[in-house]
Coordinates of C-alpha atoms in Angstrom, one line a residue:
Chain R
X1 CA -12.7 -5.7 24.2
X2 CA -9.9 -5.0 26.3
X3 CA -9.0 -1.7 26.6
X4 CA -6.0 -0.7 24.5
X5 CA -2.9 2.0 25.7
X6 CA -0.7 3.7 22.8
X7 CA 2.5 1.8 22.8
X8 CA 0.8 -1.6 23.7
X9 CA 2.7 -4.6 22.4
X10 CA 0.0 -7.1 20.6
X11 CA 1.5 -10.6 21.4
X12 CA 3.2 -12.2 18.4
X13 CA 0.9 -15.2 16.4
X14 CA 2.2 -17.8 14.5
X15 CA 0.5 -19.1 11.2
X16 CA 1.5 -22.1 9.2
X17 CA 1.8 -22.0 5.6
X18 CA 2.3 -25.0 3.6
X19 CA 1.5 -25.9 0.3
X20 CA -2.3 -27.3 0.8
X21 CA -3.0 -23.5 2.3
X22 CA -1.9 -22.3 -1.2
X23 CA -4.0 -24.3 -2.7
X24 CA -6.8 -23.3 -0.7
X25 CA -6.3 -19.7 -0.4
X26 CA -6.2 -20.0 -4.2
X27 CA -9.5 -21.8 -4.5
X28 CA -11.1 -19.3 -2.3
X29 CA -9.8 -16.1 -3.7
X30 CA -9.9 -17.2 -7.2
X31 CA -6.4 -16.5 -7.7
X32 CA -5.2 -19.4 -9.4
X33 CA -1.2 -17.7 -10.9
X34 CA 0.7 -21.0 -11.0
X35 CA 3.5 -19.3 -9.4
X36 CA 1.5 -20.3 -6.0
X37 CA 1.1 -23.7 -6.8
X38 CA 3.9 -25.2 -10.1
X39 CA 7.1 -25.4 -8.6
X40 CA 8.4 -25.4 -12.2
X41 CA 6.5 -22.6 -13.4
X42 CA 7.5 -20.5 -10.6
X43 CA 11.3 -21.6 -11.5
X44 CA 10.9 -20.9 -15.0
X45 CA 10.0 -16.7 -14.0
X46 CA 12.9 -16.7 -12.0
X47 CA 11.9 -17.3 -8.4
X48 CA 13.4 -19.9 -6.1
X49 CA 10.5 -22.1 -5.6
X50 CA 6.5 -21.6 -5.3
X51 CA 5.9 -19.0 -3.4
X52 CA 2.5 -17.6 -1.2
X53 CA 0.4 -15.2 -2.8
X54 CA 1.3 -11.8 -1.3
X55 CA -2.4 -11.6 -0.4
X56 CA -2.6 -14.6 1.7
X57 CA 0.1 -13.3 3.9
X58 CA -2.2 -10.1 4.1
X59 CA -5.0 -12.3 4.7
X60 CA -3.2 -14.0 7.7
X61 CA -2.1 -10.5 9.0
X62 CA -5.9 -9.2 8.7
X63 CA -6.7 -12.5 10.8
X64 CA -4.1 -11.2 13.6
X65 CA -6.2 -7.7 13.5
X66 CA -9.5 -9.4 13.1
X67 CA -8.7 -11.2 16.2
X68 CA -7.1 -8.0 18.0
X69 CA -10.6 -6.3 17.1
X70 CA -12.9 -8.1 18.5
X71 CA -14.3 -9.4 15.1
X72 CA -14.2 -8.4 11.1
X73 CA -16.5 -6.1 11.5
X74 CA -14.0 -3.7 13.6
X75 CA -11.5 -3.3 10.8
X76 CA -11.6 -0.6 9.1
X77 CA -8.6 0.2 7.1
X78 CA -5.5 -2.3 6.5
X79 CA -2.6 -1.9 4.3
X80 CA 0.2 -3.5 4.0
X81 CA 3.3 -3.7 1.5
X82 CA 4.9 -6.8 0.1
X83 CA 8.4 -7.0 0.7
X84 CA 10.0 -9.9 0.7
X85 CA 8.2 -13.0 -1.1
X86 CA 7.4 -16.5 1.3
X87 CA 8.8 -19.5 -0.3
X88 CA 6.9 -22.4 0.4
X89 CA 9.1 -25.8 -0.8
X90 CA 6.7 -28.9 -1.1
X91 CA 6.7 -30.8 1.9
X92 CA 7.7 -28.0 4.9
X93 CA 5.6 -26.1 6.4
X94 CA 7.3 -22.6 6.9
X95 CA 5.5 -20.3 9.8
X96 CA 4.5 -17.0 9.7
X97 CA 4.8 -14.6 12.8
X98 CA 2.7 -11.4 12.9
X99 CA 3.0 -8.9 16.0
X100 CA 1.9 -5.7 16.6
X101 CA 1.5 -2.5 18.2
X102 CA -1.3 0.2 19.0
X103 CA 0.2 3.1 17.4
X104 CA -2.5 5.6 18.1
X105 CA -5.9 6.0 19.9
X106 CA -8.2 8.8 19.2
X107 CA -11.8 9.2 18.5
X108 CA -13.1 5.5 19.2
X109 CA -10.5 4.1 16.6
X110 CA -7.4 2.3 17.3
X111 CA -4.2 2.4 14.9
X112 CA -1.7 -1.0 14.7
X113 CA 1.8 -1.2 13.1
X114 CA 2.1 -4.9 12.3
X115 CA 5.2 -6.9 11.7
X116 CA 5.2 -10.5 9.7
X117 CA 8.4 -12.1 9.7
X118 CA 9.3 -15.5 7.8
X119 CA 12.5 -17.2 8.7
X120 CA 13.5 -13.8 10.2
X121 CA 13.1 -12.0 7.5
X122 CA 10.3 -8.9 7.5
X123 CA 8.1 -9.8 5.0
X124 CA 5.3 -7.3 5.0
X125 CA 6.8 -3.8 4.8
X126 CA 4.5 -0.4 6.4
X127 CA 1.8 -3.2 7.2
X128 CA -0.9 -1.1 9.9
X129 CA -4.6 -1.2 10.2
X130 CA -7.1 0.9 12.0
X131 CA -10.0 -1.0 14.2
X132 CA -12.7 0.6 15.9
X133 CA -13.1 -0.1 19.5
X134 CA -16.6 1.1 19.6
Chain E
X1 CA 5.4 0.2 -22.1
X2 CA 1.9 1.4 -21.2
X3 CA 0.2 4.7 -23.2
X4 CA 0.0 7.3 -20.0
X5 CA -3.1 8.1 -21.6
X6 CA -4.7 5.0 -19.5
X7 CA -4.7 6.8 -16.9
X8 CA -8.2 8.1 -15.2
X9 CA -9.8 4.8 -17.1
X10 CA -12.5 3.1 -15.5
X11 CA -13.8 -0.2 -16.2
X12 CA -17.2 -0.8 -14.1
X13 CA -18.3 -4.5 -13.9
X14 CA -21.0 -5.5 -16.0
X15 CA -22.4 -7.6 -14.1
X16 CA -22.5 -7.4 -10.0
X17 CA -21.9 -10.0 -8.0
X18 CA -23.6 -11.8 -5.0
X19 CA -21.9 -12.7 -2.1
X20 CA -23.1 -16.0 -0.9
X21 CA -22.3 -17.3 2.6
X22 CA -20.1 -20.0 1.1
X23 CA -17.7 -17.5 -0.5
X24 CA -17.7 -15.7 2.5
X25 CA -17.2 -19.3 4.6
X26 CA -14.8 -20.7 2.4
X27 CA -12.5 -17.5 2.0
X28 CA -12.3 -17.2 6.2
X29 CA -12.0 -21.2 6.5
X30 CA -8.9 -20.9 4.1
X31 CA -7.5 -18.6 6.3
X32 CA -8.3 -20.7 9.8
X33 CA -10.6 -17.3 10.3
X34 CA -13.2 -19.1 12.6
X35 CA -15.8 -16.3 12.7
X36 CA -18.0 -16.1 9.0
X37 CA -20.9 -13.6 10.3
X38 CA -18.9 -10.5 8.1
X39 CA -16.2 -11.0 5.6
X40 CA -12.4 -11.3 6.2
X41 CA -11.3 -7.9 6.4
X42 CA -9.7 -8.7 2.3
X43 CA -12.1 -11.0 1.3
X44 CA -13.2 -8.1 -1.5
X45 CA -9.5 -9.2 -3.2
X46 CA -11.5 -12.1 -4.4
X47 CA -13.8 -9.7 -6.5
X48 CA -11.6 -7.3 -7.7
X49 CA -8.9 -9.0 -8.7
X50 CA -10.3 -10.4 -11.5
X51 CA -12.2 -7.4 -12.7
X52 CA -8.9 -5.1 -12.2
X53 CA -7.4 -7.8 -14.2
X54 CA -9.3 -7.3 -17.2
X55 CA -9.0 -3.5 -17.0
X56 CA -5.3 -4.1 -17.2
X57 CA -5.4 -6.0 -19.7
X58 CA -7.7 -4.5 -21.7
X59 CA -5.0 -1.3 -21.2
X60 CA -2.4 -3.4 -22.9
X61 CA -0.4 -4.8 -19.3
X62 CA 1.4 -8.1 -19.4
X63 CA -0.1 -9.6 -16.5
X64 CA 2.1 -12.2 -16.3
X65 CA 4.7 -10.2 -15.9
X66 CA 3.2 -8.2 -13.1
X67 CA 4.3 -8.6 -9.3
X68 CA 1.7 -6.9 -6.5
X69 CA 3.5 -3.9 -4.4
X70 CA 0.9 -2.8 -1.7
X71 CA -2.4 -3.2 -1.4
X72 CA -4.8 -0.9 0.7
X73 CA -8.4 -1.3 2.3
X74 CA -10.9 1.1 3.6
X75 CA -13.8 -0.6 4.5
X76 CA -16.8 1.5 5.2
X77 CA -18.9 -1.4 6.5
X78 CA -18.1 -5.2 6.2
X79 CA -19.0 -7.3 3.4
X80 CA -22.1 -9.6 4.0
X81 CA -23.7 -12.6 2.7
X82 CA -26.6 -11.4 0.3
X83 CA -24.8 -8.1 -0.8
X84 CA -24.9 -7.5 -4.4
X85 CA -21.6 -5.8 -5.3
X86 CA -20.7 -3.7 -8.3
X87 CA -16.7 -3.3 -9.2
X88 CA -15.6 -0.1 -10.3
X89 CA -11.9 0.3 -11.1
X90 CA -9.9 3.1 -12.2
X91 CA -6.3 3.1 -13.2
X92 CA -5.0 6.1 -10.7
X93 CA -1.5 6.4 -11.6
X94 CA 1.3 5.0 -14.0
X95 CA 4.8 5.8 -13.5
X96 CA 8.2 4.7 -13.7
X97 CA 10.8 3.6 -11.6
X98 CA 14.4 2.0 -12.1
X99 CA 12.8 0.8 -15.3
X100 CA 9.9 -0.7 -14.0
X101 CA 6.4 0.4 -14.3
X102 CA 4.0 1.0 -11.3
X103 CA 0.1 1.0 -11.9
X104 CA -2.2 2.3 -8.8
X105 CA -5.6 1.1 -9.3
X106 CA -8.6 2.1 -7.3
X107 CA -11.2 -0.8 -6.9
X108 CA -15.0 0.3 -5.2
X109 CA -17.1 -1.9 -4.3
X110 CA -20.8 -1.0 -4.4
X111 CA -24.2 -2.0 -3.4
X112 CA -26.3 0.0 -5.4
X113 CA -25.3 3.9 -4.3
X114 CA -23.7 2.6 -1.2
X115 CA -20.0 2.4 -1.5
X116 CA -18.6 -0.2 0.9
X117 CA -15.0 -0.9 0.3
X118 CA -12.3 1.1 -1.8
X119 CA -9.1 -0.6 -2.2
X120 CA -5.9 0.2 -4.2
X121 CA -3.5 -1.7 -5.8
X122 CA 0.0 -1.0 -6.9
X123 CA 1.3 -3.4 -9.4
X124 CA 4.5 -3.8 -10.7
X125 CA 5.4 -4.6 -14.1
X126 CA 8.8 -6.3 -14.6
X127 CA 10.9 -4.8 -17.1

């Protein structure tokens, strides 16, 4: 693992969301709410179009800190806040950027504040993790 | 509007459930996670969700009218294929704001006495 300084800028990702990732996140998470996948459902409760489970943008972000950690198995804490739903229309795939920053380093942890943006707008609102860098 | 008397109830699975290497797989794979050795660090939304769900409902929430606010991890260890997992969920708080209501609930994980993840959701229910 490379070795982390407080203030450190954690080089932005992209991920690609499109409407089969829905579909698959929902398969593997068992959270099937039609507002993820009916474009007229999600219409008829008042949103603009389907939209991506709050959790699979989490789940991307924990991938960014998975991948900052050196595995999984370094993460110990993650929270994040949704802010600002991802609309997904059928047929675009719309990208999501997560960056990051070691906050903090003390006792063989590490704390990140993380940033997801969609279409420049923050989407994830107080999102920060803590790894271990043991 | 939900009886503030819900709150401090616990609803522990009845059944646990075993984490196969396929769920585990299939969960990272959705998420282009290459590694599957541990979990996803939120791969335990996948069990409590549903079992928070039901103590939700069972409280008398509309769930279709509920949006997710934050979630939060702490995960004592990572989640592995062959664990046997008990849910325990517990509605923390219930409060309201700007005429919505706001539910925190704790979900722990357990294998046997161990616990291995806590999380908490705060849910919003849409006026």
């Amino acid at each position: 693992m490379s070795n982390f300084e407080v203030g450190q800028e954690l080089a932005a990702v992209s991920y690609p969301i499109d409407r089969s990732l829905l579909v698959a996140y929902a398969n593997a998470s068992g959270d099937q709410n039609p507002i993820h996948q009916d474009e007229e459902f999600a219409k008829s409760v008042g949103l603009p179009d389907v939209i991506a489970h709050g959790m699979l943008t989490m789940a991307l972000a924990g991938r960014f800190v998975s991948d900052v950690a050196g595995g999984s198995a370094n993460v110990k804490e993650f929270f994040a806040r949704f802010i600002k739903p991802v609309v997904v229309p059928a047929g675009s795939t719309v990208n999501l950027i997560i960056s990051g920053k070691i906050s903090a380093i003390e006792n063989g942890i590490a704390k990140i504040d993380i940033q997801a943006i969609c279409d420049d707008v923050k989407v994830l609102g107080m999102a920060k993790a803590v790894i271990s860098l043991s | 509007m939900l009886d503030p008397d819900i709150v401090g109830r616990t609803f522990v699975g009845a059944t646990s459930t075993l984490v196969t290497q396929e769920a585990i797989t299939q969960f990272s794979r959705s998420i282009g996670e290459p590694n599957f050795e541990v979990a996803a660090p939120t791969f335990s939304i996948s069990i409590t969700l549903a079992e928070s769900q039901l103590l939700l409902q069972e409280s008398g929430l509309d769930w279709t009218r509920v949006v997710h606010g934050d979630q939060k991890f702490e995960i004592l260890r990572p989640i592995i294929a062959g664990d046997s997992l008990i849910c325990s969920s517990t509605i923390e708080t219930v409060r309201v704001v700007a005429g919505n209501e706001i539910v925190t609930v704790r979900s722990d994980l357990l294998a046997g006495a161990e616990l291995v993840v806590s999380s908490w959701s705060t849910l919003v229910v849409r006026a």
